Short mmCIF file of C-alpha atoms in Angstrom, two decimals:
data_model
loop_
_atom_site.label_atom_id
_atom_site.label_comp_id
_atom_site.label_asym_id
_atom_site.label_seq_id
_atom_site.Cartn_x
_atom_site.Cartn_y
_atom_site.Cartn_z
CA MET A 1 48.57 -41.55 -38.45
CA VAL A 2 46.60 -38.65 -37.02
CA ALA A 3 47.30 -38.01 -33.34
CA PRO A 4 44.40 -38.48 -30.88
CA SER A 5 42.47 -35.41 -29.80
CA ASN A 6 43.13 -33.70 -26.47
CA SER A 7 39.51 -32.56 -26.19
CA ARG A 8 37.53 -33.87 -23.22
CA SER A 9 34.24 -33.09 -24.94
CA VAL A 10 32.08 -35.98 -26.09
CA ALA A 11 29.66 -35.96 -29.02
CA VAL A 12 26.51 -37.97 -28.37
CA TYR A 13 24.47 -39.24 -31.31
CA CYS A 14 20.92 -40.30 -30.45
CA ALA A 15 17.24 -40.05 -31.33
CA ALA A 16 14.91 -37.08 -31.16
CA SER A 17 12.34 -39.72 -30.19
CA PHE A 18 11.92 -41.43 -26.82
CA GLY A 19 11.56 -44.97 -28.09
CA TYR A 20 9.29 -47.50 -26.43
CA GLN A 21 11.66 -48.94 -23.84
CA LYS A 22 12.45 -47.30 -20.52
CA ALA A 23 15.98 -48.73 -20.68
CA PHE A 24 16.81 -46.47 -23.66
CA GLN A 25 15.83 -43.39 -21.68
CA GLN A 26 17.63 -44.51 -18.53
CA ALA A 27 20.81 -45.15 -20.53
CA ALA A 28 20.67 -41.56 -21.81
CA LEU A 29 20.27 -40.27 -18.25
CA SER A 30 23.15 -42.44 -17.05
CA LEU A 31 25.43 -41.13 -19.78
CA ALA A 32 24.55 -37.53 -18.96
CA HIS A 33 25.34 -38.00 -15.26
CA ALA A 34 28.66 -39.68 -16.07
CA LEU A 35 29.71 -36.83 -18.39
CA VAL A 36 29.04 -34.23 -15.70
CA ALA A 37 30.82 -36.25 -13.00
CA ALA A 38 33.87 -36.64 -15.25
CA ASN A 39 33.86 -32.94 -16.23
CA ARG A 40 33.35 -33.84 -19.88
CA PRO A 41 31.33 -31.29 -21.90
CA LEU A 42 28.51 -32.61 -24.07
CA VAL A 43 28.26 -31.79 -27.78
CA TYR A 44 25.00 -32.86 -29.41
CA GLY A 45 22.54 -32.07 -32.19
CA GLY A 46 20.79 -29.15 -30.51
CA GLY A 47 17.30 -30.61 -30.09
CA ASN A 48 15.20 -30.81 -26.93
CA SER A 49 12.96 -33.78 -27.62
CA GLY A 50 13.35 -37.50 -27.16
CA ILE A 51 16.57 -39.11 -26.01
CA MET A 52 18.43 -36.06 -27.31
CA GLY A 53 16.49 -33.89 -24.87
CA ILE A 54 17.11 -36.29 -21.99
CA VAL A 55 20.89 -36.23 -22.43
CA SER A 56 21.17 -32.48 -22.94
CA GLY A 57 18.64 -31.63 -20.24
CA ALA A 58 20.27 -33.80 -17.61
CA VAL A 59 23.70 -32.30 -18.31
CA ALA A 60 22.37 -28.75 -18.42
CA ASN A 61 20.38 -29.25 -15.22
CA SER A 62 23.53 -30.23 -13.33
CA ASP A 63 25.90 -27.81 -11.62
CA GLY A 64 29.04 -27.70 -13.71
CA GLY A 65 27.39 -29.28 -16.75
CA LYS A 66 28.48 -27.89 -20.12
CA VAL A 67 26.42 -28.34 -23.27
CA THR A 68 27.00 -27.28 -26.86
CA GLY A 69 24.10 -27.88 -29.21
CA ILE A 70 24.58 -27.57 -32.96
CA ILE A 71 21.46 -27.30 -35.07
CA PRO A 72 20.77 -26.43 -38.73
CA TYR A 73 18.73 -23.30 -39.28
CA ALA A 74 16.07 -25.15 -41.29
CA ILE A 75 15.36 -27.50 -38.38
CA LEU A 76 15.34 -24.66 -35.85
CA ALA A 77 12.96 -22.58 -38.00
CA ALA A 78 10.58 -25.53 -38.30
CA GLY A 79 10.36 -25.85 -34.53
CA GLY A 80 12.95 -28.55 -34.03
CA GLU A 81 13.04 -32.29 -34.58
CA LYS A 82 9.95 -34.19 -33.47
CA ASP A 83 9.35 -37.59 -31.90
CA LYS A 84 8.84 -40.07 -34.75
CA GLY A 85 6.86 -42.51 -32.63
CA ASN A 86 4.55 -42.06 -29.69
CA GLY A 87 7.07 -42.72 -26.93
CA GLN A 88 6.76 -40.91 -23.63
CA PRO A 89 9.07 -40.11 -20.68
CA ARG A 90 9.06 -43.23 -18.52
CA SER A 91 10.09 -41.89 -15.10
CA ASN A 92 10.08 -38.78 -12.91
CA SER A 93 13.84 -38.45 -13.35
CA ILE A 94 13.38 -38.35 -17.13
CA ALA A 95 10.69 -35.69 -16.81
CA GLU A 96 13.02 -33.67 -14.58
CA ALA A 97 15.78 -33.88 -17.18
CA LEU A 98 13.39 -32.39 -19.73
CA ASP A 99 12.48 -29.50 -17.40
CA GLU A 100 13.37 -26.03 -18.66
CA LYS A 101 15.39 -25.19 -15.53
CA ARG A 102 19.11 -24.92 -16.28
CA ASN A 103 22.04 -24.79 -13.84
CA GLY A 104 24.85 -25.52 -16.26
CA GLU A 105 26.35 -23.66 -19.19
CA MET A 106 24.63 -23.96 -22.58
CA GLU A 107 25.74 -22.81 -26.01
CA THR A 108 23.73 -23.18 -29.20
CA ILE A 109 25.33 -22.88 -32.62
CA VAL A 110 23.04 -22.47 -35.62
CA VAL A 111 24.51 -23.60 -38.93
CA ASP A 112 23.34 -23.81 -42.53
CA SER A 113 23.36 -27.53 -43.27
CA MET A 114 23.35 -31.04 -41.87
CA HIS A 115 26.84 -31.54 -43.23
CA GLU A 116 28.15 -28.48 -41.42
CA ARG A 117 26.43 -29.63 -38.24
CA LYS A 118 28.39 -32.88 -38.34
CA ILE A 119 31.68 -31.12 -39.02
CA GLN A 120 31.12 -28.64 -36.19
CA MET A 121 30.33 -31.49 -33.80
CA ALA A 122 33.25 -33.68 -34.84
CA LYS A 123 35.94 -31.04 -34.63
CA ARG A 124 34.99 -30.05 -31.07
CA VAL A 125 35.26 -33.46 -29.42
CA GLY A 126 37.68 -36.20 -28.49
CA ALA A 127 35.19 -39.08 -28.58
CA PHE A 128 31.77 -40.14 -29.88
CA VAL A 129 29.03 -42.12 -28.15
CA GLY A 130 26.01 -43.58 -29.92
CA LEU A 131 22.75 -44.25 -28.10
CA PRO A 132 19.73 -45.88 -29.79
CA GLY A 133 18.37 -43.86 -32.70
CA GLY A 134 17.14 -43.99 -36.27
CA PHE A 135 18.51 -43.23 -39.73
CA GLY A 136 20.25 -40.01 -38.68
CA THR A 137 21.97 -41.68 -35.74
CA PHE A 138 23.07 -44.63 -37.89
CA GLU A 139 24.54 -42.29 -40.50
CA GLU A 140 26.37 -40.14 -37.95
CA ILE A 141 27.93 -43.13 -36.21
CA LEU A 142 29.04 -44.75 -39.45
CA GLU A 143 30.53 -41.52 -40.76
CA VAL A 144 32.83 -40.96 -37.78
CA ILE A 145 33.88 -44.62 -37.92
CA THR A 146 34.75 -44.07 -41.59
CA TRP A 147 36.74 -40.95 -40.70
CA ASN A 148 38.85 -43.10 -38.38
CA GLN A 149 39.47 -45.50 -41.24
CA LEU A 150 40.38 -42.66 -43.62
CA ASN A 151 42.85 -41.11 -41.14
CA ILE A 152 40.80 -37.92 -40.91
CA HIS A 153 40.71 -38.18 -37.13
CA ASN A 154 41.70 -40.70 -34.45
CA LYS A 155 38.87 -40.77 -31.93
CA PRO A 156 37.01 -43.54 -30.10
CA VAL A 157 33.52 -44.37 -31.33
CA ILE A 158 31.47 -46.07 -28.62
CA ILE A 159 28.08 -47.68 -29.24
CA LEU A 160 25.87 -48.35 -26.22
CA ASN A 161 24.09 -51.53 -27.22
CA VAL A 162 21.12 -51.13 -24.90
CA LEU A 163 18.76 -54.12 -25.08
CA SER A 164 20.96 -55.39 -27.95
CA TYR A 165 19.57 -52.60 -30.14
CA TYR A 166 22.74 -52.46 -32.25
CA ASN A 167 23.31 -56.20 -32.61
CA THR A 168 22.24 -56.05 -36.25
CA LEU A 169 24.73 -53.25 -36.95
CA ARG A 170 27.52 -55.35 -35.48
CA ASP A 171 26.34 -58.29 -37.59
CA LEU A 172 26.42 -56.05 -40.67
CA ILE A 173 30.02 -55.07 -39.94
CA LYS A 174 31.02 -58.70 -39.42
CA ASN A 175 29.32 -59.64 -42.69
CA GLY A 176 31.32 -56.90 -44.42
CA VAL A 177 34.47 -58.54 -43.09
CA ARG A 178 33.35 -62.01 -44.21
CA GLU A 179 32.56 -60.79 -47.71
CA GLY A 180 35.81 -58.88 -48.14
CA PHE A 181 34.55 -55.30 -47.92
CA ILE A 182 35.94 -54.44 -44.46
CA ARG A 183 39.41 -55.29 -43.20
CA PRO A 184 39.23 -57.67 -40.23
CA GLN A 185 41.31 -55.34 -38.05
CA ASN A 186 38.90 -52.48 -38.75
CA GLU A 187 36.21 -54.05 -36.59
CA LYS A 188 38.16 -52.33 -33.81
CA LEU A 189 37.33 -48.89 -35.22
CA VAL A 190 34.11 -49.05 -33.20
CA ILE A 191 33.57 -50.37 -29.68
CA PHE A 192 30.25 -51.96 -28.69
CA VAL A 193 29.28 -51.83 -25.02
CA ASP A 194 26.78 -54.63 -24.42
CA GLY A 195 25.93 -54.27 -20.74
CA PRO A 196 24.63 -57.18 -18.64
CA ALA A 197 23.68 -60.45 -20.33
CA ASP A 198 20.28 -60.23 -18.63
CA HIS A 199 18.28 -57.48 -20.35
CA LYS A 200 16.25 -57.00 -17.18
CA GLU A 201 19.31 -55.31 -15.69
CA HIS A 202 19.71 -52.79 -18.52
CA GLU A 203 17.41 -50.17 -16.97
CA ASN A 204 19.67 -49.81 -13.94
CA PHE A 205 23.03 -50.50 -15.55
CA ASP A 206 25.60 -47.68 -15.42
CA TRP A 207 25.86 -47.12 -19.16
CA GLY A 208 27.54 -43.76 -18.64
CA GLN A 209 30.51 -45.13 -16.72
CA ALA A 210 30.76 -48.04 -19.15
CA ALA A 211 30.99 -45.52 -22.01
CA LEU A 212 33.72 -43.53 -20.27
CA ASP A 213 35.64 -46.73 -19.51
CA ALA A 214 35.48 -47.67 -23.19
CA ILE A 215 36.72 -44.21 -24.21
CA GLY A 216 39.63 -44.57 -21.79
CA ALA A 217 40.47 -48.00 -23.18
CA TRP A 218 40.74 -46.74 -26.78
CA GLU A 219 44.10 -47.84 -28.19
CA HIS A 220 44.69 -44.91 -30.52
CA ASP A 221 48.13 -46.14 -31.55
CA LYS A 222 46.74 -49.46 -32.81
CA VAL A 223 44.14 -48.03 -35.18
CA SER A 224 44.45 -49.40 -38.71
CA THR A 225 44.01 -46.53 -41.17
CA LEU A 226 44.29 -46.09 -44.91
CA PRO A 227 47.45 -44.27 -46.10
CA PHE A 228 45.81 -40.89 -46.60
CA HIS A 229 47.42 -37.73 -45.21
CA TRP A 230 44.90 -34.95 -45.45
CA THR A 231 46.74 -32.18 -43.58
CA LYS A 232 50.10 -33.66 -42.61
CA ASP A 233 48.50 -35.94 -40.02
CA VAL A 234 46.72 -33.14 -38.20
CA ASP A 235 43.12 -33.84 -37.17
CA SER A 236 41.04 -32.94 -40.23
CA SER A 237 37.54 -33.14 -38.73
CA ASP A 238 36.82 -29.63 -40.02
CA MET A 239 38.14 -30.45 -43.48
CA GLY A 240 34.96 -29.39 -45.23
CA MET A 241 35.18 -25.75 -44.18
CA GLY A 242 37.21 -24.47 -47.12
CA LEU A 243 39.39 -25.19 -50.12
CA PRO A 244 43.16 -24.61 -50.03
CA ASN A 245 44.60 -22.65 -52.91
CA GLY A 246 48.27 -23.16 -52.10
CA ASN A 247 48.79 -20.09 -49.94
CA GLY A 248 46.89 -21.16 -46.84
CA LYS A 249 43.68 -19.52 -47.97
CA ALA A 250 40.42 -20.85 -49.31
CA ASP A 251 38.87 -19.69 -52.56
CA MET A 252 35.14 -19.76 -53.15
CA HIS A 253 33.52 -18.17 -56.18
CA GLY A 254 36.20 -15.50 -56.37
CA SER A 255 36.30 -14.81 -52.62
CA THR A 256 39.43 -15.46 -50.54
CA ILE A 257 38.90 -16.52 -46.96
CA PRO A 258 42.05 -16.69 -44.76
CA GLY A 259 42.71 -19.62 -42.50
CA PHE A 260 40.55 -22.35 -44.02
CA HIS A 261 42.08 -25.67 -45.03
CA GLY A 262 40.40 -28.75 -46.43
CA LEU A 263 40.05 -31.24 -49.25
CA HIS A 264 41.11 -30.25 -52.76
CA SER A 265 38.13 -31.96 -54.37
CA LEU A 266 35.36 -30.84 -52.00
CA LYS A 267 32.84 -28.37 -53.41
CA LEU A 268 31.14 -25.89 -51.13
CA THR A 269 28.28 -23.43 -51.57
CA ASN A 270 28.09 -19.81 -50.54
CA GLY A 271 25.42 -20.73 -48.01
CA TRP A 272 28.03 -22.43 -45.84
CA PHE A 273 29.55 -19.09 -44.97
CA LYS A 274 26.40 -17.00 -44.73
CA ARG A 275 25.34 -17.89 -41.24
CA VAL A 276 26.93 -19.32 -38.11
CA TRP A 277 25.17 -17.94 -35.06
CA HIS A 278 26.33 -18.49 -31.51
CA VAL A 279 23.84 -18.21 -28.67
CA ARG A 280 25.05 -18.62 -25.11
CA SER A 281 22.63 -19.11 -22.27
CA ARG A 282 22.59 -20.32 -18.69
CA SER A 283 18.84 -20.90 -18.73
CA GLY A 284 16.31 -21.91 -21.34
CA ARG A 285 16.70 -23.27 -24.86
CA ILE A 286 16.37 -21.85 -28.33
#
């Protein structure tokens, strides 16, 4: 089994939209404040709109906050991800989080593809937290759960079930168990945080501390994984970054790139290695 990560950084998966409920936005703000208070750097998808912008803005606006945003070049060049509904910031504190003022440390990494974005996020963190979101958020959450199952990494995946938003996902997982497609013990590969039974209390609930408590409660030694050993039980979150050729190097179309290790069967394109830009800033966004 892969050993747990020592990284204190947390990847947050969430929407580039605000959603229609104030509780979704407040949960994002709560999570941001908890990360800063616990000295846990944020890793996220690099956007500045919607819930994504609330989380990153609130961390970056705080003294001592550390943010790493990872965004594909195509999305950056198009002006970033846009709100898919007509949601709006629902409080002054949310508007303040979206302000351009920055007190913390920000780093933006521009990559070539969505796949590389996910790899770059996963390999930097020790835990994942999912807030409400759409297709992209669903896919990201499910992928890192699957990586736990495949013994690629051993990291807690926490879903903040604000206003029971993810009840249907939990039902889907349980149905997979009932129908024989998911092992019963693998329900534990993801932790749902439900908050108060009364939804009226969700706007003011401390979702951030609840997420950190769930991360701390992760029983990494009790994870049920499939018997796959990608790199001798070393965290393989960056497995897609190259192809081993037997001498510790990665071959790609005749080129030899030292230091890359990954899956024997994974195909890459030259574009993966063309562009990885790092932009560090203490104020402003790309």
